[in-house]
Amino acid sequence: MTEKIDKYKVQAALVRSFFDAFSHGVIESQVEDRNEKTTPQSVKKLMLEHYEHIAPAFFDTMFFPLAAMNYKYEDIAALAREAQQRGDDMMALVRTACGDEAYYNAMVEEYKRNFSMLLAGKYLSNADHLEGYVRKAKEETEASVDSDRAIELTVRVVMFAYVRGLRQTGEDARFDRSAHLRQVHPLRGATLFRLMLDAMNILLLDKAVDFADAEAADLASLFLKVCQTQHNFTVMTNEMDRTYSELMKE
């Protein structure tokens, strides 16, 4: 029997993972100097340059994961068709995916929190995220997501957002799409490893993990530390393989 994770915690992890992965994808594709990749100046400049691309990328990446927390997989396509037939705009579709107004409002707050930090040239630390994400109101009924599904959705968000960030390169930039896609193979890519470690940390734990006592070269031990169990680790790696195969078909 798999565990359950509070729905607000899952939703916040998905939103944070999108902004973290998308922004790093943009930076990876456009900043060649390794020392300049995550400076406040670089982060702020690139987020301002791609301001209008954030919302469409967010919708493309997040609609399915948000909907999958609230609806059966087989109902999501029909849900999207009905919304489009009504003429719903992008944010109305996201509102529908969130299931109810409380979760939608929490998602908007997380969106604003992460985006505003990036526009200031900063990233939320794992500790700050876990301390400040939106939680349920006292009068709300407890709601949760199956942990396997939460892990799978988070992996999907990280990998799709990262690749969509990589694809934001300008026409004049030197960008080899196939090479960047190869970099997101689950067995390669330091950036992807870091993104996934952070994502699993904020999804599965209640405090930021200190990796000081872990062997940096032993990726399995690092991931087991944030995944907590071999089962969670296996769910994560299986979904990374599946998502990579899906990305390579695009």
mmCIF file of C-alpha atoms in Angstrom:
data_model
loop_
_atom_site.group_PDB
_atom_site.id
_atom_site.type_symbol
_atom_site.label_atom_id
_atom_site.label_comp_id
_atom_site.label_asym_id
_atom_site.label_seq_id
_atom_site.Cartn_x
_atom_site.Cartn_y
_atom_site.Cartn_z
ATOM 1 C CA MET A 1 0.000 0.000 0.000
ATOM 2 C CA THR A 2 1.470 3.335 -1.043
ATOM 3 C CA GLU A 3 1.507 6.393 1.170
ATOM 4 C CA LYS A 4 -0.468 9.602 0.730
ATOM 5 C CA ILE A 5 0.850 13.161 0.412
ATOM 6 C CA ASP A 6 -1.144 16.289 1.231
ATOM 7 C CA LYS A 7 -2.546 17.781 -1.973
ATOM 8 C CA TYR A 8 -1.368 21.315 -1.196
ATOM 9 C CA LYS A 9 2.152 20.000 -0.671
ATOM 10 C CA VAL A 10 2.087 18.162 -4.012
ATOM 11 C CA GLN A 11 0.686 21.141 -5.890
ATOM 12 C CA ALA A 12 3.288 23.492 -4.398
ATOM 13 C CA ALA A 13 6.070 21.049 -5.310
ATOM 14 C CA LEU A 14 4.815 20.871 -8.900
ATOM 15 C CA VAL A 15 4.712 24.656 -9.288
ATOM 16 C CA ARG A 16 8.139 25.162 -7.702
ATOM 17 C CA SER A 17 9.600 22.341 -9.839
ATOM 18 C CA PHE A 18 8.241 23.929 -13.012
ATOM 19 C CA PHE A 19 9.862 27.299 -12.366
ATOM 20 C CA ASP A 20 13.111 25.742 -11.183
ATOM 21 C CA ALA A 21 13.423 23.433 -14.207
ATOM 22 C CA PHE A 22 12.148 25.848 -16.866
ATOM 23 C CA SER A 23 14.432 28.678 -15.759
ATOM 24 C CA HIS A 24 17.475 26.400 -15.627
ATOM 25 C CA GLY A 25 16.629 25.121 -19.113
ATOM 26 C CA VAL A 26 16.539 28.689 -20.440
ATOM 27 C CA ILE A 27 19.831 29.504 -18.736
ATOM 28 C CA GLU A 28 21.525 26.303 -19.928
ATOM 29 C CA SER A 29 20.593 27.055 -23.541
ATOM 30 C CA GLN A 30 21.709 30.691 -23.564
ATOM 31 C CA VAL A 31 24.534 31.257 -21.073
ATOM 32 C CA GLU A 32 27.810 29.628 -22.072
ATOM 33 C CA ASP A 33 29.946 30.888 -19.190
ATOM 34 C CA ARG A 34 29.483 28.397 -16.351
ATOM 35 C CA ASN A 35 30.223 31.043 -13.725
ATOM 36 C CA GLU A 36 27.466 33.299 -15.099
ATOM 37 C CA LYS A 37 24.678 30.703 -15.311
ATOM 38 C CA THR A 38 23.020 31.352 -11.957
ATOM 39 C CA THR A 39 24.134 34.849 -11.060
ATOM 40 C CA PRO A 40 21.238 37.145 -10.059
ATOM 41 C CA GLN A 41 21.946 39.290 -13.115
ATOM 42 C CA SER A 42 21.703 36.362 -15.533
ATOM 43 C CA VAL A 43 18.569 34.911 -13.938
ATOM 44 C CA LYS A 44 16.772 38.258 -13.860
ATOM 45 C CA LYS A 45 17.797 39.191 -17.416
ATOM 46 C CA LEU A 46 16.689 35.903 -18.962
ATOM 47 C CA MET A 47 13.408 35.752 -17.068
ATOM 48 C CA LEU A 48 12.564 39.273 -18.222
ATOM 49 C CA GLU A 49 13.491 38.368 -21.795
ATOM 50 C CA HIS A 50 11.227 35.307 -21.668
ATOM 51 C CA TYR A 51 8.468 36.872 -19.596
ATOM 52 C CA GLU A 52 5.782 36.236 -22.224
ATOM 53 C CA HIS A 53 6.841 32.609 -22.662
ATOM 54 C CA ILE A 54 6.375 31.605 -19.021
ATOM 55 C CA ALA A 55 2.572 31.363 -18.933
ATOM 56 C CA PRO A 56 2.222 29.254 -22.137
ATOM 57 C CA ALA A 57 5.021 26.926 -21.005
ATOM 58 C CA PHE A 58 3.413 26.658 -17.576
ATOM 59 C CA PHE A 59 0.068 25.712 -19.081
ATOM 60 C CA ASP A 60 1.583 23.183 -21.507
ATOM 61 C CA THR A 61 3.561 21.563 -18.708
ATOM 62 C CA MET A 62 1.148 21.815 -15.796
ATOM 63 C CA PHE A 63 -2.378 21.226 -17.101
ATOM 64 C CA PHE A 64 -2.139 17.438 -17.081
ATOM 65 C CA PRO A 65 -0.334 17.084 -13.702
ATOM 66 C CA LEU A 66 -2.754 19.479 -11.982
ATOM 67 C CA ALA A 67 -5.750 17.697 -13.499
ATOM 68 C CA ALA A 68 -4.325 14.272 -12.626
ATOM 69 C CA MET A 69 -4.437 15.175 -8.927
ATOM 70 C CA ASN A 70 -8.174 15.791 -9.108
ATOM 71 C CA TYR A 71 -9.580 13.591 -11.868
ATOM 72 C CA LYS A 72 -9.195 10.076 -13.219
ATOM 73 C CA TYR A 73 -6.710 9.808 -16.090
ATOM 74 C CA GLU A 74 -9.414 8.662 -18.490
ATOM 75 C CA ASP A 75 -11.538 11.765 -17.746
ATOM 76 C CA ILE A 76 -8.870 14.402 -18.368
ATOM 77 C CA ALA A 77 -9.116 14.477 -22.182
ATOM 78 C CA ALA A 78 -12.900 14.905 -21.994
ATOM 79 C CA LEU A 79 -12.432 17.629 -19.386
ATOM 80 C CA ALA A 80 -10.108 19.540 -21.722
ATOM 81 C CA ARG A 81 -12.462 19.139 -24.704
ATOM 82 C CA GLU A 82 -15.448 20.431 -22.753
ATOM 83 C CA ALA A 83 -13.473 23.435 -21.528
ATOM 84 C CA GLN A 84 -12.304 24.248 -25.051
ATOM 85 C CA GLN A 85 -15.859 23.952 -26.362
ATOM 86 C CA ARG A 86 -16.909 26.537 -23.789
ATOM 87 C CA GLY A 87 -14.158 28.789 -25.108
ATOM 88 C CA ASP A 88 -12.223 28.782 -21.836
ATOM 89 C CA ASP A 89 -8.941 30.665 -21.946
ATOM 90 C CA MET A 90 -5.679 29.265 -20.647
ATOM 91 C CA MET A 91 -6.153 30.278 -17.018
ATOM 92 C CA ALA A 92 -9.763 29.071 -16.988
ATOM 93 C CA LEU A 93 -8.483 25.674 -18.114
ATOM 94 C CA VAL A 94 -5.951 25.679 -15.292
ATOM 95 C CA ARG A 95 -8.708 26.659 -12.860
ATOM 96 C CA THR A 96 -10.698 23.630 -14.014
ATOM 97 C CA ALA A 97 -7.626 21.399 -13.655
ATOM 98 C CA CYS A 98 -7.145 22.518 -10.033
ATOM 99 C CA GLY A 99 -10.530 21.080 -9.100
ATOM 100 C CA ASP A 100 -11.836 23.841 -6.858
ATOM 101 C CA GLU A 101 -11.296 27.498 -6.018
ATOM 102 C CA ALA A 102 -9.157 26.893 -2.934
ATOM 103 C CA TYR A 103 -6.583 24.836 -4.820
ATOM 104 C CA TYR A 104 -6.636 27.251 -7.746
ATOM 105 C CA ASN A 105 -5.984 30.215 -5.431
ATOM 106 C CA ALA A 106 -3.150 28.312 -3.749
ATOM 107 C CA MET A 107 -1.648 27.501 -7.143
ATOM 108 C CA VAL A 108 -1.807 31.195 -8.140
ATOM 109 C CA GLU A 109 -0.028 32.177 -4.921
ATOM 110 C CA GLU A 110 2.717 29.620 -5.548
ATOM 111 C CA TYR A 111 3.014 30.830 -9.160
ATOM 112 C CA LYS A 112 3.438 34.437 -8.009
ATOM 113 C CA ARG A 113 5.888 33.506 -5.258
ATOM 114 C CA ASN A 114 8.217 31.569 -7.543
ATOM 115 C CA PHE A 115 7.972 33.907 -10.523
ATOM 116 C CA SER A 116 8.565 37.044 -8.465
ATOM 117 C CA MET A 117 11.694 35.497 -6.970
ATOM 118 C CA LEU A 118 13.066 34.700 -10.432
ATOM 119 C CA LEU A 119 12.282 38.197 -11.680
ATOM 120 C CA ALA A 120 14.390 39.440 -8.768
ATOM 121 C CA GLY A 121 17.212 37.133 -9.865
ATOM 122 C CA LYS A 122 16.786 34.660 -7.010
ATOM 123 C CA TYR A 123 15.691 31.076 -6.401
ATOM 124 C CA LEU A 124 13.646 29.795 -3.491
ATOM 125 C CA SER A 125 15.738 27.453 -1.386
ATOM 126 C CA ASN A 126 14.237 24.105 -0.436
ATOM 127 C CA ALA A 127 14.029 25.288 3.165
ATOM 128 C CA ASP A 128 12.223 28.518 2.238
ATOM 129 C CA HIS A 129 9.833 26.641 -0.021
ATOM 130 C CA LEU A 130 8.928 24.114 2.658
ATOM 131 C CA GLU A 131 8.456 26.822 5.255
ATOM 132 C CA GLY A 132 6.280 29.099 3.126
ATOM 133 C CA TYR A 133 4.152 27.095 0.685
ATOM 134 C CA VAL A 134 0.367 27.545 0.902
ATOM 135 C CA ARG A 135 -1.311 25.065 3.240
ATOM 136 C CA LYS A 136 -4.948 24.124 3.706
ATOM 137 C CA ALA A 137 -7.209 26.336 5.773
ATOM 138 C CA LYS A 138 -8.367 24.988 9.135
ATOM 139 C CA GLU A 139 -11.921 24.521 7.924
ATOM 140 C CA GLU A 140 -10.931 22.513 4.842
ATOM 141 C CA THR A 141 -11.249 18.767 4.607
ATOM 142 C CA GLU A 142 -7.961 16.870 4.423
ATOM 143 C CA ALA A 143 -7.171 15.804 0.844
ATOM 144 C CA SER A 144 -4.210 13.815 -0.420
ATOM 145 C CA VAL A 145 -2.559 12.290 -3.482
ATOM 146 C CA ASP A 146 -1.193 8.773 -3.801
ATOM 147 C CA SER A 147 2.575 9.061 -3.359
ATOM 148 C CA ASP A 148 3.374 7.039 -6.493
ATOM 149 C CA ARG A 149 1.238 9.341 -8.595
ATOM 150 C CA ALA A 150 2.742 12.423 -6.922
ATOM 151 C CA ILE A 151 6.279 11.230 -7.711
ATOM 152 C CA GLU A 152 5.386 10.427 -11.325
ATOM 153 C CA LEU A 153 3.731 13.815 -11.870
ATOM 154 C CA THR A 154 6.670 15.664 -10.315
ATOM 155 C CA VAL A 155 9.190 13.823 -12.491
ATOM 156 C CA ARG A 156 7.113 14.684 -15.549
ATOM 157 C CA VAL A 157 7.000 18.372 -14.621
ATOM 158 C CA VAL A 158 10.756 18.589 -14.002
ATOM 159 C CA MET A 159 11.724 16.934 -17.287
ATOM 160 C CA PHE A 160 9.140 18.616 -19.516
ATOM 161 C CA ALA A 161 9.768 22.050 -17.992
ATOM 162 C CA TYR A 162 13.530 21.651 -18.347
ATOM 163 C CA VAL A 163 13.285 20.708 -22.022
ATOM 164 C CA ARG A 164 10.774 23.496 -22.724
ATOM 165 C CA GLY A 165 13.244 25.900 -21.147
ATOM 166 C CA LEU A 166 16.055 24.551 -23.322
ATOM 167 C CA ARG A 167 13.890 25.148 -26.393
ATOM 168 C CA GLN A 168 13.413 28.846 -25.607
ATOM 169 C CA THR A 169 16.743 29.706 -27.209
ATOM 170 C CA GLY A 170 16.749 32.650 -29.591
ATOM 171 C CA GLU A 171 17.181 32.238 -33.324
ATOM 172 C CA ASP A 172 20.747 33.534 -33.262
ATOM 173 C CA ALA A 173 21.896 31.303 -30.412
ATOM 174 C CA ARG A 174 23.906 28.185 -31.115
ATOM 175 C CA PHE A 175 21.568 25.432 -30.054
ATOM 176 C CA ASP A 176 21.657 21.760 -30.915
ATOM 177 C CA ARG A 177 18.210 20.449 -29.974
ATOM 178 C CA SER A 178 19.165 16.793 -30.267
ATOM 179 C CA ALA A 179 22.230 17.312 -28.092
ATOM 180 C CA HIS A 180 20.163 19.003 -25.385
ATOM 181 C CA LEU A 181 17.602 16.235 -25.457
ATOM 182 C CA ARG A 182 20.373 13.690 -24.984
ATOM 183 C CA GLN A 183 21.472 15.637 -21.923
ATOM 184 C CA VAL A 184 18.147 14.958 -20.186
ATOM 185 C CA HIS A 185 18.609 11.191 -20.325
ATOM 186 C CA PRO A 186 18.095 9.953 -16.744
ATOM 187 C CA LEU A 187 21.669 8.639 -16.718
ATOM 188 C CA ARG A 188 23.226 11.967 -17.762
ATOM 189 C CA GLY A 189 23.071 15.635 -16.889
ATOM 190 C CA ALA A 190 24.239 17.268 -13.668
ATOM 191 C CA THR A 191 21.534 19.935 -13.929
ATOM 192 C CA LEU A 192 18.749 17.381 -14.231
ATOM 193 C CA PHE A 193 20.091 15.429 -11.264
ATOM 194 C CA ARG A 194 20.107 18.554 -9.108
ATOM 195 C CA LEU A 195 16.607 19.542 -10.225
ATOM 196 C CA MET A 196 15.264 16.081 -9.477
ATOM 197 C CA LEU A 197 16.952 15.897 -6.071
ATOM 198 C CA ASP A 198 15.398 19.210 -5.065
ATOM 199 C CA ALA A 199 11.996 18.190 -6.423
ATOM 200 C CA MET A 200 11.959 14.919 -4.487
ATOM 201 C CA ASN A 201 13.184 16.714 -1.364
ATOM 202 C CA ILE A 202 10.299 19.192 -1.288
ATOM 203 C CA LEU A 203 7.742 16.568 -2.326
ATOM 204 C CA LEU A 204 8.624 13.720 0.028
ATOM 205 C CA LEU A 205 10.170 15.428 3.075
ATOM 206 C CA ASP A 206 9.230 18.232 5.447
ATOM 207 C CA LYS A 207 12.686 19.765 5.753
ATOM 208 C CA ALA A 208 15.587 20.510 3.447
ATOM 209 C CA VAL A 209 18.114 17.688 3.200
ATOM 210 C CA ASP A 210 21.734 18.362 4.091
ATOM 211 C CA PHE A 211 23.961 16.533 1.615
ATOM 212 C CA ALA A 212 27.194 17.409 3.432
ATOM 213 C CA ASP A 213 27.563 13.890 4.803
ATOM 214 C CA ALA A 214 26.701 12.140 1.533
ATOM 215 C CA GLU A 215 29.137 11.014 -1.119
ATOM 216 C CA ALA A 216 28.513 13.403 -4.016
ATOM 217 C CA ALA A 217 29.702 10.888 -6.583
ATOM 218 C CA ASP A 218 27.210 8.274 -5.371
ATOM 219 C CA LEU A 219 24.004 9.456 -7.023
ATOM 220 C CA ALA A 220 22.042 6.462 -5.805
ATOM 221 C CA SER A 221 22.724 7.334 -2.169
ATOM 222 C CA LEU A 222 21.778 10.973 -2.765
ATOM 223 C CA PHE A 223 18.483 10.002 -4.365
ATOM 224 C CA LEU A 224 17.719 7.402 -1.717
ATOM 225 C CA LYS A 225 18.256 10.075 0.901
ATOM 226 C CA VAL A 226 15.486 12.252 -0.580
ATOM 227 C CA CYS A 227 13.284 9.398 -1.799
ATOM 228 C CA GLN A 228 13.470 7.711 1.627
ATOM 229 C CA THR A 229 12.602 4.228 0.334
ATOM 230 C CA GLN A 230 13.723 1.943 -2.467
ATOM 231 C CA HIS A 231 10.129 1.847 -3.687
ATOM 232 C CA ASN A 232 9.981 5.626 -4.146
ATOM 233 C CA PHE A 233 13.379 5.590 -5.832
ATOM 234 C CA THR A 234 12.187 2.926 -8.281
ATOM 235 C CA VAL A 235 8.984 4.836 -9.050
ATOM 236 C CA MET A 236 11.063 7.936 -9.781
ATOM 237 C CA THR A 237 13.602 6.239 -12.054
ATOM 238 C CA ASN A 238 10.927 4.317 -13.958
ATOM 239 C CA GLU A 239 9.057 7.546 -14.626
ATOM 240 C CA MET A 240 12.266 9.280 -15.708
ATOM 241 C CA ASP A 241 12.818 6.537 -18.285
ATOM 242 C CA ARG A 242 9.216 6.734 -19.502
ATOM 243 C CA THR A 243 9.222 10.532 -19.735
ATOM 244 C CA TYR A 244 12.553 10.557 -21.549
ATOM 245 C CA SER A 245 11.106 8.194 -24.173
ATOM 246 C CA GLU A 246 8.094 10.499 -24.556
ATOM 247 C CA LEU A 247 10.299 13.570 -24.941
ATOM 248 C CA MET A 248 12.399 11.938 -27.640
ATOM 249 C CA LYS A 249 9.255 11.332 -29.728
ATOM 250 C CA GLU A 250 8.278 15.028 -29.782
#
